[in-house]
Amino acid sequence: MAPGRVNLIGEHTDYNEGFVFPAAIDRQVVIAARRSQRRGSAINSLERKGCGQFDAATAAPGQALDRRWWDYVAGMAWALRDETNKEMPDVEAIIHSTVPIGSGVSSSAALEMACAVMWNELAGLALEPRTLAKLGQRCENRFIGVNSGIMDQMASAMGRAGHALFIDTRSLEVEYAPVPDDLAVVLCDTKKPRALSSSAYNERRKQCEAGARALGVTSLREATLASVKAASLDPITFRRCRHVVTENQRCIEFKAALNRGDRAEVGRLMRASHESLRDDYEVSCAELDAMAEAAWSAPGCVGARMTGAGFGGACVALVAKNALGEFTSELLSAYDRETNLGGEALTCDVANGAHRAC
Ligand code: GLA
């Protein structure tokens, strides 16, 4: 099994070698699998249509052109083979997922990490969770064709119950930070599915790379607000770079504020993150803005912001547990008044990362 994730802060920083602060949640992908007696793998899903058929020994980039849900499964067979030079056994498997799709909580990384655990076990590879996360990113980048960073796979592979993960995406060092007991993590789903996300995502990544080149650094991790201001960047590149350097700073400050129990500062930083993603990075949308506004003024809300890549999906809110009922009803009625969309609030437990479940 492998979980989805929410990201508390540190958005669009991972492919700039920056900091992120996600947590694995109690919505997960579970796979029951056995070695196949015949050549070829057969994969079914309780939620998705069609039976995925591919050859674990020959699956390779370029085969995902039809964009089917089992591409992630075939892609992981390729990534593990590519890394280890060992053959992956064909499998018969059935998948069940409770990770919402299109809500920005990484249903695809959860599927990748569950497959990684499956082949790690069946092929006796004994690869570390961190390595499995890197192979998930390789699958995403080279097999699926989305140039994502490594946050989602790291959170799904290395999550710990009750803890968020402060990850330095350059060194892949992880520091576990307890989520205070009296706070609930609430996923505030706009019910607006993410749209056009992979092309806009890849475009943002290119803009960051162009910004780093113009600043003469290998990644925006090395840039500062002062160096971004001093360079003569075009207005779009300037705003993209400003988001990344200020978001890295917010992520560090958030860790400290959470640690010393400074709730006002936690809230301020989450709000500043949302505003930066909205105004400088331009990955929010009317529905995410309406949901964030609704959360900020609902009772018991410590902080809220959009989570994940953006362009639809969900906000994450940290909410006082004793105000959860009031928070949820005020949040959803304010959101519905604004959008007529009927959002949904899911309270999530912060869960363990990918592992063999039985
Ligand atoms: C997606 C990607 C991550 C990360 C976020 C934005 O979830 O998969 O690598 O870049 O978007 O923070």
Short mmCIF file of C-alpha atoms and ligand atoms in Angstrom, two decimals:
data_model
loop_
_atom_site.label_atom_id
_atom_site.label_comp_id
_atom_site.label_asym_id
_atom_site.label_seq_id
_atom_site.Cartn_x
_atom_site.Cartn_y
_atom_site.Cartn_z
CA MET A 1 0.00 0.00 0.00
CA ALA A 2 1.02 3.58 -0.53
CA PRO A 3 -0.65 6.83 0.57
CA GLY A 4 -1.55 10.07 -1.14
CA ARG A 5 -0.24 13.31 0.36
CA VAL A 6 -1.11 16.87 1.19
CA ASN A 7 1.52 19.56 1.08
CA LEU A 8 1.39 21.98 4.01
CA ILE A 9 3.74 24.50 2.38
CA GLY A 10 6.60 24.65 -0.16
CA GLU A 11 4.81 24.57 -3.50
CA HIS A 12 6.54 24.45 -6.89
CA THR A 13 9.88 24.48 -5.11
CA ASP A 14 10.90 20.82 -5.47
CA TYR A 15 12.04 21.03 -9.11
CA ASN A 16 14.09 24.07 -8.06
CA GLU A 17 16.02 22.02 -5.47
CA GLY A 18 14.16 23.82 -2.68
CA PHE A 19 12.20 22.90 0.46
CA VAL A 20 8.80 21.21 0.79
CA PHE A 21 6.66 20.20 3.78
CA PRO A 22 4.18 17.46 2.83
CA ALA A 23 2.45 14.78 4.91
CA ALA A 24 1.16 11.35 3.86
CA ILE A 25 -2.59 10.93 4.41
CA ASP A 26 -4.89 8.04 5.25
CA ARG A 27 -6.18 7.75 1.68
CA GLN A 28 -4.23 5.08 -0.11
CA VAL A 29 -3.65 2.77 -3.04
CA VAL A 30 -3.68 -0.91 -2.10
CA ILE A 31 -2.50 -3.62 -4.50
CA ALA A 32 -3.04 -7.35 -4.12
CA ALA A 33 -0.58 -9.08 -6.42
CA ARG A 34 1.01 -12.39 -7.27
CA ARG A 35 3.54 -13.53 -9.82
CA SER A 36 1.88 -14.49 -13.08
CA GLN A 37 2.33 -18.06 -14.34
CA ARG A 38 2.14 -16.81 -17.91
CA ARG A 39 4.06 -14.22 -19.93
CA GLY A 40 2.54 -10.76 -19.56
CA SER A 41 1.05 -8.82 -16.67
CA ALA A 42 -2.69 -8.31 -16.12
CA ILE A 43 -3.80 -5.43 -13.90
CA ASN A 44 -7.35 -4.65 -12.81
CA SER A 45 -8.76 -1.83 -10.72
CA LEU A 46 -11.87 -1.71 -8.57
CA GLU A 47 -12.36 1.92 -9.57
CA ARG A 48 -11.10 2.26 -13.15
CA LYS A 49 -12.25 0.52 -16.31
CA GLY A 50 -10.19 -1.83 -18.43
CA CYS A 51 -7.64 -4.52 -17.79
CA GLY A 52 -4.06 -3.30 -18.15
CA GLN A 53 -1.89 -5.70 -20.12
CA PHE A 54 1.80 -5.24 -20.68
CA ASP A 55 5.05 -7.10 -20.52
CA ALA A 56 7.07 -6.28 -17.39
CA ALA A 57 10.24 -7.41 -19.17
CA THR A 58 9.89 -5.04 -22.12
CA ALA A 59 7.78 -2.07 -20.92
CA ALA A 60 9.69 1.05 -22.02
CA PRO A 61 9.23 4.81 -22.47
CA GLY A 62 7.25 5.66 -25.56
CA GLN A 63 4.56 3.10 -24.77
CA ALA A 64 2.42 5.48 -22.70
CA LEU A 65 1.11 7.43 -25.66
CA ASP A 66 -2.49 6.21 -25.23
CA ARG A 67 -2.51 7.57 -21.67
CA ARG A 68 -4.13 4.79 -19.70
CA TRP A 69 -4.29 4.46 -15.94
CA TRP A 70 -2.03 1.40 -15.91
CA ASP A 71 0.79 3.33 -17.62
CA TYR A 72 1.99 4.09 -14.08
CA VAL A 73 2.17 0.38 -13.33
CA ALA A 74 4.06 -0.48 -16.54
CA GLY A 75 6.24 2.61 -16.03
CA MET A 76 7.33 1.40 -12.60
CA ALA A 77 8.30 -2.02 -14.01
CA TRP A 78 10.50 -0.15 -16.49
CA ALA A 79 11.98 2.22 -13.87
CA LEU A 80 12.94 -0.62 -11.50
CA ARG A 81 14.46 -2.60 -14.39
CA ASP A 82 16.29 0.49 -15.63
CA GLU A 83 17.80 1.01 -12.17
CA THR A 84 18.71 -2.56 -11.24
CA ASN A 85 19.23 -4.29 -14.60
CA LYS A 86 17.15 -7.12 -13.17
CA GLU A 87 14.08 -8.61 -14.75
CA MET A 88 10.74 -7.72 -13.15
CA PRO A 89 8.35 -10.66 -12.84
CA ASP A 90 5.02 -10.38 -14.60
CA VAL A 91 2.14 -10.03 -12.15
CA GLU A 92 -1.57 -10.50 -11.79
CA ALA A 93 -2.81 -7.67 -9.63
CA ILE A 94 -5.90 -5.88 -8.48
CA ILE A 95 -5.80 -2.31 -7.29
CA HIS A 96 -8.09 -0.44 -4.93
CA SER A 97 -7.63 3.28 -4.34
CA THR A 98 -9.23 5.70 -1.90
CA VAL A 99 -7.01 8.59 -3.03
CA PRO A 100 -9.26 11.18 -4.70
CA ILE A 101 -8.27 11.68 -8.35
CA GLY A 102 -7.78 15.22 -9.66
CA SER A 103 -7.80 16.75 -6.17
CA GLY A 104 -4.08 17.49 -6.02
CA VAL A 105 -3.26 14.77 -3.47
CA SER A 106 -1.01 12.70 -5.71
CA SER A 107 -3.06 9.68 -6.65
CA SER A 108 -0.47 8.91 -9.32
CA ALA A 109 2.51 9.02 -6.94
CA ALA A 110 0.56 6.73 -4.57
CA LEU A 111 0.03 4.27 -7.42
CA GLU A 112 3.70 4.48 -8.40
CA MET A 113 4.90 3.87 -4.84
CA ALA A 114 2.50 0.96 -4.30
CA CYS A 115 3.84 -0.62 -7.51
CA ALA A 116 7.39 0.08 -6.36
CA VAL A 117 6.76 -1.83 -3.12
CA MET A 118 5.10 -4.65 -5.07
CA TRP A 119 8.09 -5.23 -7.37
CA ASN A 120 10.62 -4.50 -4.67
CA GLU A 121 9.07 -7.44 -2.77
CA LEU A 122 8.34 -9.80 -5.67
CA ALA A 123 11.77 -9.34 -7.26
CA GLY A 124 13.56 -9.37 -3.87
CA LEU A 125 15.34 -6.08 -4.58
CA ALA A 126 15.52 -4.61 -1.05
CA LEU A 127 15.67 -1.04 -2.40
CA GLU A 128 15.33 1.78 0.16
CA PRO A 129 12.20 3.97 0.25
CA ARG A 130 14.25 6.98 -0.91
CA THR A 131 15.42 5.03 -3.96
CA LEU A 132 11.86 3.94 -4.70
CA ALA A 133 10.81 7.59 -4.58
CA LYS A 134 13.50 8.53 -7.10
CA LEU A 135 12.34 5.72 -9.39
CA GLY A 136 8.77 7.00 -9.13
CA GLN A 137 9.98 10.38 -10.31
CA ARG A 138 11.91 8.71 -13.14
CA CYS A 139 8.71 6.94 -14.20
CA GLU A 140 6.75 10.20 -14.06
CA ASN A 141 9.39 12.18 -16.00
CA ARG A 142 10.45 9.69 -18.62
CA PHE A 143 7.62 7.19 -19.01
CA ILE A 144 4.57 9.39 -18.38
CA GLY A 145 6.16 12.62 -19.66
CA VAL A 146 5.35 14.97 -16.76
CA ASN A 147 8.43 16.82 -15.59
CA SER A 148 7.46 16.70 -11.91
CA GLY A 149 9.75 17.08 -8.91
CA ILE A 150 10.21 14.45 -6.22
CA MET A 151 7.99 15.72 -3.40
CA ASP A 152 4.97 13.47 -3.98
CA GLN A 153 6.92 10.24 -4.24
CA MET A 154 9.06 11.15 -1.20
CA ALA A 155 5.95 11.87 0.89
CA SER A 156 4.25 8.66 -0.22
CA ALA A 157 7.38 6.53 0.29
CA MET A 158 8.62 8.05 3.56
CA GLY A 159 5.56 9.41 5.39
CA ARG A 160 5.25 8.82 9.12
CA ALA A 161 2.00 8.72 11.13
CA GLY A 162 1.37 11.99 12.95
CA HIS A 163 4.27 13.75 11.23
CA ALA A 164 4.85 16.06 8.29
CA LEU A 165 8.13 15.77 6.38
CA PHE A 166 10.40 18.76 5.95
CA ILE A 167 12.35 17.70 2.85
CA ASP A 168 15.42 19.32 1.38
CA THR A 169 14.85 18.25 -2.23
CA ARG A 170 18.52 18.81 -3.12
CA SER A 171 19.99 16.40 -0.56
CA LEU A 172 16.74 14.41 -0.04
CA GLU A 173 17.29 14.71 3.70
CA VAL A 174 14.06 14.41 5.66
CA GLU A 175 13.26 15.97 9.02
CA TYR A 176 10.06 14.71 10.65
CA ALA A 177 7.93 17.35 12.37
CA PRO A 178 4.95 16.37 14.54
CA VAL A 179 1.58 17.75 13.48
CA PRO A 180 0.13 19.09 16.77
CA ASP A 181 -2.45 16.74 18.27
CA ASP A 182 -5.14 19.35 18.59
CA LEU A 183 -5.01 20.25 14.89
CA ALA A 184 -6.81 18.44 12.08
CA VAL A 185 -5.59 18.38 8.49
CA VAL A 186 -8.60 19.13 6.30
CA LEU A 187 -8.60 18.69 2.55
CA CYS A 188 -10.99 21.29 1.14
CA ASP A 189 -11.79 19.93 -2.30
CA THR A 190 -13.08 22.47 -4.83
CA LYS A 191 -14.50 19.68 -7.01
CA LYS A 192 -12.97 21.49 -9.93
CA PRO A 193 -10.73 18.85 -11.46
CA ARG A 194 -7.23 19.91 -12.35
CA ALA A 195 -7.18 21.02 -15.95
CA LEU A 196 -4.35 21.49 -18.48
CA SER A 197 -2.06 20.76 -15.62
CA SER A 198 0.78 18.89 -17.28
CA SER A 199 1.44 21.42 -20.06
CA ALA A 200 1.17 24.43 -17.71
CA TYR A 201 3.30 22.58 -15.15
CA ASN A 202 6.05 21.85 -17.66
CA GLU A 203 5.89 25.47 -18.78
CA ARG A 204 6.39 26.75 -15.20
CA ARG A 205 9.36 24.47 -14.81
CA LYS A 206 10.94 25.84 -18.01
CA GLN A 207 10.38 29.41 -16.80
CA CYS A 208 12.21 28.60 -13.57
CA GLU A 209 15.10 27.06 -15.48
CA ALA A 210 15.28 30.17 -17.67
CA GLY A 211 15.27 32.31 -14.51
CA ALA A 212 18.11 30.30 -12.98
CA ARG A 213 20.14 30.66 -16.20
CA ALA A 214 19.58 34.41 -16.26
CA LEU A 215 20.71 34.63 -12.63
CA GLY A 216 23.78 32.50 -13.32
CA VAL A 217 22.87 29.78 -10.78
CA THR A 218 22.32 26.06 -11.28
CA SER A 219 18.91 26.17 -9.60
CA LEU A 220 16.69 28.79 -7.97
CA ARG A 221 17.64 27.22 -4.63
CA GLU A 222 20.76 29.38 -4.86
CA ALA A 223 18.90 32.60 -5.66
CA THR A 224 17.75 35.16 -3.08
CA LEU A 225 15.08 37.83 -3.20
CA ALA A 226 17.86 40.40 -3.47
CA SER A 227 19.54 38.62 -6.42
CA VAL A 228 16.16 38.22 -8.18
CA LYS A 229 15.41 41.92 -7.70
CA ALA A 230 18.88 42.98 -8.85
CA ALA A 231 18.76 41.00 -12.12
CA SER A 232 16.98 42.46 -15.10
CA LEU A 233 14.42 39.71 -15.64
CA ASP A 234 11.34 40.04 -17.82
CA PRO A 235 8.18 40.54 -15.71
CA ILE A 236 6.94 36.93 -15.95
CA THR A 237 10.30 35.35 -15.12
CA PHE A 238 10.70 37.85 -12.30
CA ARG A 239 7.40 36.82 -10.71
CA ARG A 240 8.06 33.09 -11.12
CA CYS A 241 11.49 33.48 -9.47
CA ARG A 242 10.10 35.68 -6.70
CA HIS A 243 7.57 32.99 -5.86
CA VAL A 244 10.21 30.28 -5.60
CA VAL A 245 12.68 32.19 -3.43
CA THR A 246 10.01 33.55 -1.08
CA GLU A 247 8.29 30.14 -0.86
CA ASN A 248 11.56 28.48 0.16
CA GLN A 249 11.93 31.08 2.90
CA ARG A 250 8.32 30.59 4.02
CA CYS A 251 8.84 26.84 4.21
CA ILE A 252 11.79 27.27 6.59
CA GLU A 253 9.90 29.83 8.69
CA PHE A 254 6.83 27.59 8.78
CA LYS A 255 8.82 24.72 10.24
CA ALA A 256 10.09 26.99 13.02
CA ALA A 257 6.64 28.50 13.68
CA LEU A 258 4.96 25.08 13.87
CA ASN A 259 7.68 23.90 16.21
CA ARG A 260 7.32 26.80 18.66
CA GLY A 261 3.51 26.68 18.46
CA ASP A 262 3.16 30.12 16.87
CA ARG A 263 -0.23 29.56 15.25
CA ALA A 264 -0.65 33.13 14.05
CA GLU A 265 2.59 32.87 12.10
CA VAL A 266 1.65 29.43 10.70
CA GLY A 267 -1.56 31.00 9.37
CA ARG A 268 0.17 34.07 7.98
CA LEU A 269 2.72 31.95 6.11
CA MET A 270 0.08 29.64 4.59
CA ARG A 271 -1.91 32.64 3.42
CA ALA A 272 1.20 34.32 1.96
CA SER A 273 2.00 31.08 0.14
CA HIS A 274 -1.46 30.98 -1.43
CA GLU A 275 -1.25 34.62 -2.48
CA SER A 276 2.17 34.09 -4.04
CA LEU A 277 0.93 31.04 -5.98
CA ARG A 278 -2.08 33.08 -7.10
CA ASP A 279 -0.34 36.31 -8.06
CA ASP A 280 3.28 35.47 -8.88
CA TYR A 281 3.19 31.84 -9.97
CA GLU A 282 -0.33 32.00 -11.46
CA VAL A 283 -1.32 28.41 -10.75
CA SER A 284 -4.43 29.08 -8.68
CA CYS A 285 -7.94 29.48 -10.12
CA ALA A 286 -11.22 31.14 -9.07
CA GLU A 287 -12.41 28.01 -7.24
CA LEU A 288 -9.17 27.56 -5.25
CA ASP A 289 -9.21 31.25 -4.34
CA ALA A 290 -12.84 31.02 -3.21
CA MET A 291 -12.06 27.94 -1.12
CA ALA A 292 -9.02 29.57 0.49
CA GLU A 293 -11.01 32.74 1.29
CA ALA A 294 -13.81 30.62 2.76
CA ALA A 295 -11.31 28.74 4.94
CA TRP A 296 -9.53 31.87 6.15
CA SER A 297 -12.75 33.26 7.58
CA ALA A 298 -14.20 29.98 8.94
CA PRO A 299 -14.06 29.33 12.72
CA GLY A 300 -11.12 27.31 14.03
CA CYS A 301 -8.94 27.79 10.94
CA VAL A 302 -5.26 28.17 11.81
CA GLY A 303 -4.14 28.39 8.19
CA ALA A 304 -5.12 27.39 4.66
CA ARG A 305 -3.74 27.44 1.12
CA MET A 306 -4.00 25.64 -2.18
CA THR A 307 -2.07 22.36 -2.16
CA GLY A 308 -0.38 20.50 -5.02
CA ALA A 309 0.27 21.70 -8.54
CA GLY A 310 -2.84 23.92 -8.76
CA PHE A 311 -5.19 24.71 -11.69
CA GLY A 312 -8.01 23.08 -9.68
CA GLY A 313 -7.94 20.47 -6.94
CA ALA A 314 -7.97 21.28 -3.25
CA CYS A 315 -6.85 23.58 -0.47
CA VAL A 316 -5.32 22.22 2.71
CA ALA A 317 -6.37 23.71 6.03
CA LEU A 318 -5.03 23.23 9.56
CA VAL A 319 -8.05 23.43 11.84
CA ALA A 320 -8.56 23.29 15.62
CA LYS A 321 -10.12 19.86 16.21
CA ASN A 322 -12.65 21.25 18.67
CA ALA A 323 -14.06 23.55 15.95
CA LEU A 324 -14.11 21.01 13.13
CA GLY A 325 -17.89 20.78 12.78
CA GLU A 326 -18.40 24.54 12.63
CA PHE A 327 -15.41 24.99 10.34
CA THR A 328 -16.70 22.47 7.83
CA SER A 329 -20.26 23.76 7.66
CA GLU A 330 -19.23 27.42 7.35
CA LEU A 331 -16.51 26.58 4.84
CA LEU A 332 -18.80 24.65 2.54
CA SER A 333 -21.71 27.07 2.67
CA ALA A 334 -19.42 30.05 1.95
CA TYR A 335 -17.79 28.14 -0.92
CA ASP A 336 -21.12 27.09 -2.40
CA ARG A 337 -22.49 30.64 -2.17
CA GLU A 338 -19.51 31.85 -4.15
CA THR A 339 -19.22 29.10 -6.78
CA ASN A 340 -22.37 26.95 -6.81
CA LEU A 341 -20.06 23.96 -7.05
CA GLY A 342 -20.64 21.89 -3.93
CA GLY A 343 -17.17 21.41 -2.47
CA GLU A 344 -16.20 18.68 -0.05
CA ALA A 345 -14.20 18.69 3.18
CA LEU A 346 -12.22 15.55 4.05
CA THR A 347 -10.53 15.29 7.40
CA CYS A 348 -7.31 13.34 6.97
CA ASP A 349 -5.19 11.44 9.43
CA VAL A 350 -1.48 11.84 8.86
CA ALA A 351 -0.33 8.34 7.96
CA ASN A 352 2.65 6.07 7.36
CA GLY A 353 4.35 5.79 3.98
CA ALA A 354 4.36 2.93 1.49
CA HIS A 355 4.90 -0.56 2.86
CA ARG A 356 4.03 -4.20 2.43
CA ALA A 357 0.68 -4.48 4.21
CA CYS A 358 0.56 -8.25 4.75
C1 GLA B 1 2.99 18.22 -8.36
C2 GLA B 1 4.37 17.58 -8.61
C3 GLA B 1 5.32 17.87 -7.46
C4 GLA B 1 5.35 19.35 -7.10
C5 GLA B 1 3.94 19.93 -6.98
C6 GLA B 1 3.95 21.42 -6.83
O1 GLA B 1 2.36 17.61 -7.29
O2 GLA B 1 4.24 16.21 -8.81
O3 GLA B 1 6.60 17.38 -7.77
O4 GLA B 1 6.13 20.07 -8.03
O5 GLA B 1 3.14 19.61 -8.10
O6 GLA B 1 4.55 21.80 -5.63
#
